[in-house]
Amino acid sequence: MGIFARDESRTTLAASRIARQATASLAGLLAGQGKTRSDLAAAMGVSPGRVSQIMSGDANLTVRTLAAVAEALDADVQITFCPRPQSAEAKAGGSTDSSSLRSSGLPARLSG
């Protein structure tokens, strides 16, 4: 059993959401700096096609890739873990996600 086997479909959806957030943020930064994808490719030393892969969100955006983009743009990457707002269904059932964090030795609330 792999580390994602517990609920792989939720993990896949979460990964897609994170990739969209990262690429939207990157697009905003590029626009704010008045730079194009071609400018980013040149600064990273990669092909424009590779930048298109990164910007599409389809490529697996590793921490290393995010760091390379940030360095090329003289920017920082911020990754923050925060609890999700509880849904009405979770409140009614008394279920919380913080129990798994507590049992892992991590604090129930992480802030960045």
PDB file of N, CA and C in Angstrom, residues 11-51:
ATOM      1  N   THR A  11      -6.474  13.057  -2.817  1.00  0.00           N
ATOM      2  CA  THR A  11      -5.104  13.548  -2.964  1.00  0.00           C
ATOM      3  C   THR A  11      -4.881  14.103  -4.367  1.00  0.00           C
ATOM      4  N   THR A  12      -5.407  13.418  -5.370  1.00  0.00           N
ATOM      5  CA  THR A  12      -5.261  13.880  -6.750  1.00  0.00           C
ATOM      6  C   THR A  12      -5.971  15.221  -6.946  1.00  0.00           C
ATOM      7  N   LEU A  13      -7.171  15.357  -6.404  1.00  0.00           N
ATOM      8  CA  LEU A  13      -7.893  16.625  -6.507  1.00  0.00           C
ATOM      9  C   LEU A  13      -7.151  17.744  -5.781  1.00  0.00           C
ATOM     10  N   ALA A  14      -6.614  17.437  -4.609  1.00  0.00           N
ATOM     11  CA  ALA A  14      -5.863  18.442  -3.852  1.00  0.00           C
ATOM     12  C   ALA A  14      -4.607  18.854  -4.617  1.00  0.00           C
ATOM     13  N   ALA A  15      -3.926  17.896  -5.238  1.00  0.00           N
ATOM     14  CA  ALA A  15      -2.728  18.208  -6.020  1.00  0.00           C
ATOM     15  C   ALA A  15      -3.068  19.119  -7.189  1.00  0.00           C
ATOM     16  N   SER A  16      -4.186  18.862  -7.847  1.00  0.00           N
ATOM     17  CA  SER A  16      -4.618  19.715  -8.961  1.00  0.00           C
ATOM     18  C   SER A  16      -4.916  21.128  -8.485  1.00  0.00           C
ATOM     19  N   ARG A  17      -5.580  21.233  -7.334  1.00  0.00           N
ATOM     20  CA  ARG A  17      -5.901  22.552  -6.783  1.00  0.00           C
ATOM     21  C   ARG A  17      -4.620  23.320  -6.446  1.00  0.00           C
ATOM     22  N   ILE A  18      -3.668  22.654  -5.843  1.00  0.00           N
ATOM     23  CA  ILE A  18      -2.403  23.306  -5.482  1.00  0.00           C
ATOM     24  C   ILE A  18      -1.646  23.740  -6.733  1.00  0.00           C
ATOM     25  N   ALA A  19      -1.637  22.891  -7.767  1.00  0.00           N
ATOM     26  CA  ALA A  19      -0.966  23.241  -9.021  1.00  0.00           C
ATOM     27  C   ALA A  19      -1.612  24.466  -9.658  1.00  0.00           C
ATOM     28  N   ARG A  20      -2.959  24.524  -9.631  1.00  0.00           N
ATOM     29  CA  ARG A  20      -3.658  25.706 -10.191  1.00  0.00           C
ATOM     30  C   ARG A  20      -3.304  26.968  -9.414  1.00  0.00           C
ATOM     31  N   GLN A  21      -3.243  26.846  -8.088  1.00  0.00           N
ATOM     32  CA  GLN A  21      -2.886  28.007  -7.272  1.00  0.00           C
ATOM     33  C   GLN A  21      -1.464  28.477  -7.601  1.00  0.00           C
ATOM     34  N   ALA A  22      -0.548  27.523  -7.732  1.00  0.00           N
ATOM     35  CA  ALA A  22       0.847  27.872  -8.015  1.00  0.00           C
ATOM     36  C   ALA A  22       0.987  28.530  -9.381  1.00  0.00           C
ATOM     37  N   THR A  23       0.330  27.965 -10.389  1.00  0.00           N
ATOM     38  CA  THR A  23       0.480  28.528 -11.731  1.00  0.00           C
ATOM     39  C   THR A  23      -0.231  29.873 -11.859  1.00  0.00           C
ATOM     40  N   ALA A  24      -1.343  30.046 -11.168  1.00  0.00           N
ATOM     41  CA  ALA A  24      -2.022  31.346 -11.186  1.00  0.00           C
ATOM     42  C   ALA A  24      -1.155  32.404 -10.513  1.00  0.00           C
ATOM     43  N   SER A  25      -0.540  32.030  -9.400  1.00  0.00           N
ATOM     44  CA  SER A  25       0.352  32.951  -8.710  1.00  0.00           C
ATOM     45  C   SER A  25       1.557  33.303  -9.586  1.00  0.00           C
ATOM     46  N   LEU A  26       2.105  32.289 -10.251  1.00  0.00           N
ATOM     47  CA  LEU A  26       3.245  32.514 -11.141  1.00  0.00           C
ATOM     48  C   LEU A  26       2.856  33.425 -12.297  1.00  0.00           C
ATOM     49  N   ALA A  27       1.700  33.198 -12.893  1.00  0.00           N
ATOM     50  CA  ALA A  27       1.246  34.052 -13.994  1.00  0.00           C
ATOM     51  C   ALA A  27       1.091  35.492 -13.524  1.00  0.00           C
ATOM     52  N   GLY A  28       0.558  35.671 -12.325  1.00  0.00           N
ATOM     53  CA  GLY A  28       0.419  37.020 -11.771  1.00  0.00           C
ATOM     54  C   GLY A  28       1.759  37.680 -11.529  1.00  0.00           C
ATOM     55  N   LEU A  29       2.726  36.907 -11.034  1.00  0.00           N
ATOM     56  CA  LEU A  29       4.059  37.458 -10.798  1.00  0.00           C
ATOM     57  C   LEU A  29       4.729  37.854 -12.112  1.00  0.00           C
ATOM     58  N   LEU A  30       4.619  36.983 -13.115  1.00  0.00           N
ATOM     59  CA  LEU A  30       5.191  37.317 -14.426  1.00  0.00           C
ATOM     60  C   LEU A  30       4.582  38.607 -14.973  1.00  0.00           C
ATOM     61  N   ALA A  31       3.263  38.705 -14.904  1.00  0.00           N
ATOM     62  CA  ALA A  31       2.589  39.912 -15.410  1.00  0.00           C
ATOM     63  C   ALA A  31       3.028  41.135 -14.615  1.00  0.00           C
ATOM     64  N   GLY A  32       3.110  40.981 -13.307  1.00  0.00           N
ATOM     65  CA  GLY A  32       3.523  42.092 -12.453  1.00  0.00           C
ATOM     66  C   GLY A  32       4.942  42.568 -12.736  1.00  0.00           C
ATOM     67  N   GLN A  33       5.784  41.629 -13.153  1.00  0.00           N
ATOM     68  CA  GLN A  33       7.169  41.983 -13.482  1.00  0.00           C
ATOM     69  C   GLN A  33       7.322  42.375 -14.945  1.00  0.00           C
ATOM     70  N   GLY A  34       6.242  42.307 -15.701  1.00  0.00           N
ATOM     71  CA  GLY A  34       6.292  42.654 -17.123  1.00  0.00           C
ATOM     72  C   GLY A  34       7.108  41.664 -17.930  1.00  0.00           C
ATOM     73  N   LYS A  35       7.111  40.395 -17.505  1.00  0.00           N
ATOM     74  CA  LYS A  35       7.900  39.360 -18.177  1.00  0.00           C
ATOM     75  C   LYS A  35       6.986  38.370 -18.873  1.00  0.00           C
ATOM     76  N   THR A  36       7.527  37.745 -19.904  1.00  0.00           N
ATOM     77  CA  THR A  36       6.795  36.737 -20.661  1.00  0.00           C
ATOM     78  C   THR A  36       7.291  35.346 -20.274  1.00  0.00           C
ATOM     79  N   ARG A  37       6.583  34.352 -20.787  1.00  0.00           N
ATOM     80  CA  ARG A  37       7.030  32.970 -20.583  1.00  0.00           C
ATOM     81  C   ARG A  37       8.398  32.746 -21.213  1.00  0.00           C
ATOM     82  N   SER A  38       8.630  33.397 -22.346  1.00  0.00           N
ATOM     83  CA  SER A  38       9.938  33.291 -23.013  1.00  0.00           C
ATOM     84  C   SER A  38      11.031  33.880 -22.139  1.00  0.00           C
ATOM     85  N   ASP A  39      10.734  34.998 -21.477  1.00  0.00           N
ATOM     86  CA  ASP A  39      11.700  35.593 -20.551  1.00  0.00           C
ATOM     87  C   ASP A  39      12.024  34.621 -19.420  1.00  0.00           C
ATOM     88  N   LEU A  40      10.983  33.962 -18.891  1.00  0.00           N
ATOM     89  CA  LEU A  40      11.188  33.003 -17.817  1.00  0.00           C
ATOM     90  C   LEU A  40      12.022  31.826 -18.296  1.00  0.00           C
ATOM     91  N   ALA A  41      11.727  31.328 -19.483  1.00  0.00           N
ATOM     92  CA  ALA A  41      12.497  30.213 -20.038  1.00  0.00           C
ATOM     93  C   ALA A  41      13.978  30.573 -20.155  1.00  0.00           C
ATOM     94  N   ALA A  42      14.250  31.767 -20.660  1.00  0.00           N
ATOM     95  CA  ALA A  42      15.642  32.205 -20.803  1.00  0.00           C
ATOM     96  C   ALA A  42      16.321  32.327 -19.445  1.00  0.00           C
ATOM     97  N   ALA A  43      15.614  32.881 -18.468  1.00  0.00           N
ATOM     98  CA  ALA A  43      16.191  33.047 -17.132  1.00  0.00           C
ATOM     99  C   ALA A  43      16.442  31.703 -16.449  1.00  0.00           C
ATOM    100  N   MET A  44      15.593  30.707 -16.745  1.00  0.00           N
ATOM    101  CA  MET A  44      15.753  29.385 -16.150  1.00  0.00           C
ATOM    102  C   MET A  44      16.727  28.509 -16.930  1.00  0.00           C
ATOM    103  N   GLY A  45      17.015  28.883 -18.171  1.00  0.00           N
ATOM    104  CA  GLY A  45      17.876  28.054 -19.012  1.00  0.00           C
ATOM    105  C   GLY A  45      17.167  26.804 -19.511  1.00  0.00           C
ATOM    106  N   VAL A  46      15.853  26.933 -19.733  1.00  0.00           N
ATOM    107  CA  VAL A  46      15.059  25.812 -20.242  1.00  0.00           C
ATOM    108  C   VAL A  46      14.334  26.259 -21.502  1.00  0.00           C
ATOM    109  N   SER A  47      13.704  25.320 -22.165  1.00  0.00           N
ATOM    110  CA  SER A  47      12.968  25.653 -23.389  1.00  0.00           C
ATOM    111  C   SER A  47      11.638  26.325 -23.046  1.00  0.00           C
ATOM    112  N   PRO A  48      11.117  27.119 -23.976  1.00  0.00           N
ATOM    113  CA  PRO A  48       9.787  27.690 -23.768  1.00  0.00           C
ATOM    114  C   PRO A  48       8.732  26.596 -23.574  1.00  0.00           C
ATOM    115  N   GLY A  49       8.937  25.437 -24.196  1.00  0.00           N
ATOM    116  CA  GLY A  49       8.022  24.319 -24.019  1.00  0.00           C
ATOM    117  C   GLY A  49       7.980  23.834 -22.585  1.00  0.00           C
ATOM    118  N   ARG A  50       9.133  23.837 -21.921  1.00  0.00           N
ATOM    119  CA  ARG A  50       9.177  23.421 -20.511  1.00  0.00           C
ATOM    120  C   ARG A  50       8.400  24.407 -19.645  1.00  0.00           C
ATOM    121  N   VAL A  51       8.531  25.685 -19.935  1.00  0.00           N
ATOM    122  CA  VAL A  51       7.777  26.685 -19.179  1.00  0.00           C
ATOM    123  C   VAL A  51       6.284  26.500 -19.430  1.00  0.00           C
TER     124      VAL A  51
END
